[in-house]
Amino acid sequence: MSDWMFKKIGLLERGLDAVWKRNEIIADNIANVDTPGFKASSLEFESLLAEELELNDSAVKIHKSRDKHMDNITLSNDSIKPVITKNENLTMRMDGNNVDIDREMASLAKNNLLYNALIQKISGELGRIRMAVQEGRK
Amino acid sequence: MGIFRSMSISASGLTAQRLRMDVISQNIANEKTTRTANGTPYRRRVTVFQAQEQDFASVLSRESGMTGAGSAEDILSGGGVKVTAIQEDMSPLKRVYDPEHPDADADGYVNMPNVDITKEIIDMMSASRAYEANVTAFNTSKSMALKALEIGR
């Protein structure tokens, strides 16, 4: 029972993990903004998750009468994890470093917002579970 | 799970930029120094930065499978930056004609340090901006960690 109750939170948690990891990657890129030959890394998670959900979904997809209707969400297993890629191809400066500081600062802010959003979702979910548990007594 | 890893990565950046700033100050202060401890004119110093790999503990925990499968922990991010050396800039010294100078040679020329003040100031601005970027990254990590404490409130 606890399995389905916390399933959604489990998925959000993995999102949190990935976003936290991305924060580390961005911090590392920023710390190495003056290191000769350093190549910036980036972390991919959301698109992989979306892909996985799409794949797993196909068998049990709800019929949609309109394109803009929302999909049902089946929660996937733990097979997907974030992937870190180093951008080796691009060189921006004479010293071989390719950290774009503006880009990094922007993704830092974006990442922070995403983290807060995920936390809020988890809190909301926990709130609903709590309500279900407590209100039943009344 | 390294809650503090991203903060220590930013901290390594702060340390490195501060050291760079120290070296730049040293260069500016010694712009006209013609005599050092070993008798030669001062030479401009430069810091050498190197990207740091992740520390032993986290590599071990990954390799020994201590972390859960599929968790974000079993992939590695970098470990920040470190200053590996402070090297002397071996570009030629400036030769200035100044016969009255105590360190002038037989022809009246003095070897002045190869410090270019413009270059130092620009380096200083770059170090200062990089420091600020690291502070921002640190603050973001901190606010994220604080936010995580609010889960379920």
XYZ file of C-alpha atoms in Angstrom, chain B residues 8-147:
140
model
C 32.907 22.740 -1.314
C 33.266 22.902 -5.095
C 32.260 26.579 -5.007
C 34.546 27.085 -2.017
C 37.478 25.687 -3.990
C 36.701 28.250 -6.685
C 36.609 31.019 -4.075
C 39.971 29.917 -2.643
C 41.565 29.751 -6.072
C 40.305 33.192 -7.133
C 41.381 34.730 -3.843
C 44.875 33.295 -4.231
C 44.954 34.649 -7.773
C 43.979 38.035 -6.370
C 46.824 37.787 -3.824
C 49.321 37.065 -6.585
C 48.013 39.977 -8.659
C 48.386 42.309 -5.667
C 51.928 41.039 -5.229
C 52.666 41.806 -8.881
C 51.242 45.318 -8.647
C 53.077 46.043 -5.390
C 56.347 44.959 -6.967
C 55.915 46.801 -10.211
C 59.165 48.724 -9.668
C 61.131 46.210 -7.578
C 64.588 45.779 -9.043
C 66.035 43.709 -6.227
C 64.622 40.464 -4.818
C 66.132 38.025 -2.304
C 68.351 36.433 -4.960
C 69.459 39.790 -6.365
C 67.520 39.688 -9.641
C 64.670 42.028 -10.551
C 61.138 40.905 -9.617
C 59.383 38.744 -12.153
C 55.652 38.722 -12.664
C 53.965 35.691 -11.100
C 51.035 33.750 -12.479
C 48.796 31.167 -10.847
C 48.269 27.841 -12.565
C 44.750 26.451 -12.220
C 43.864 22.813 -12.606
C 40.491 21.088 -12.534
C 40.255 18.730 -9.587
C 38.952 15.194 -9.816
C 36.509 13.858 -7.282
C 37.964 12.765 -3.936
C 38.811 9.174 -3.041
C 35.845 8.566 -0.739
C 33.184 9.259 -3.345
C 34.971 7.257 -6.045
C 35.253 4.320 -3.609
C 31.600 4.442 -2.639
C 30.634 4.477 -6.285
C 32.952 1.648 -7.297
C 31.962 -0.568 -4.386
C 28.282 -0.103 -5.197
C 27.432 1.479 -1.858
C 24.991 3.825 -3.486
C 21.583 2.666 -4.629
C 21.176 1.573 -8.220
C 19.819 4.245 -10.459
C 20.553 7.015 -8.012
C 22.206 10.162 -9.194
C 25.071 9.404 -6.834
C 26.768 6.774 -8.976
C 27.738 9.270 -11.607
C 30.545 11.642 -10.887
C 30.749 15.360 -11.133
C 34.058 17.155 -10.933
C 35.643 18.198 -7.677
C 36.232 21.897 -8.228
C 39.493 23.643 -8.954
C 42.899 23.866 -7.348
C 45.958 26.018 -7.787
C 48.824 23.690 -8.632
C 51.612 26.251 -8.877
C 52.536 29.898 -8.781
C 54.968 30.290 -11.625
C 57.227 33.115 -12.695
C 56.504 34.723 -16.024
C 59.761 34.275 -17.941
C 59.036 36.903 -20.573
C 61.919 39.413 -21.011
C 62.376 42.174 -18.430
C 61.846 45.784 -19.424
C 65.122 47.645 -19.976
C 64.876 51.277 -18.924
C 67.599 53.920 -19.328
C 68.194 55.452 -15.899
C 71.922 55.958 -15.100
C 71.206 57.356 -11.621
C 69.477 54.178 -10.496
C 71.569 52.120 -8.017
C 70.918 48.961 -10.033
C 71.891 50.443 -13.402
C 74.445 48.471 -15.422
C 77.600 49.883 -17.052
C 75.566 51.317 -19.963
C 73.106 53.039 -17.622
C 70.251 50.608 -18.233
C 68.117 49.102 -15.472
C 66.210 45.807 -15.755
C 62.701 46.587 -14.564
C 60.138 43.880 -13.680
C 58.038 42.471 -16.541
C 54.862 43.561 -14.779
C 52.332 45.225 -17.055
C 49.973 47.173 -14.822
C 47.137 47.171 -17.373
C 47.293 43.415 -17.651
C 47.243 43.078 -13.859
C 44.202 45.321 -13.465
C 42.297 43.383 -16.097
C 43.286 40.116 -14.418
C 42.117 41.573 -11.133
C 38.702 42.404 -12.561
C 38.419 38.951 -14.044
C 39.342 37.368 -10.694
C 36.841 39.570 -8.894
C 34.017 38.669 -11.275
C 34.855 34.966 -11.086
C 34.819 35.248 -7.295
C 31.355 36.799 -7.424
C 30.126 34.018 -9.706
C 31.347 31.451 -7.200
C 29.635 33.303 -4.354
C 26.374 33.215 -6.310
C 26.774 29.488 -6.947
C 27.473 28.928 -3.265
C 24.431 30.902 -2.179
C 22.250 28.979 -4.597
C 23.466 25.653 -3.213
C 22.833 26.939 0.271
C 19.301 28.068 -0.477
C 18.579 24.727 -2.132
C 19.796 22.845 0.926
C 17.682 25.047 3.181
C 14.697 24.491 0.942
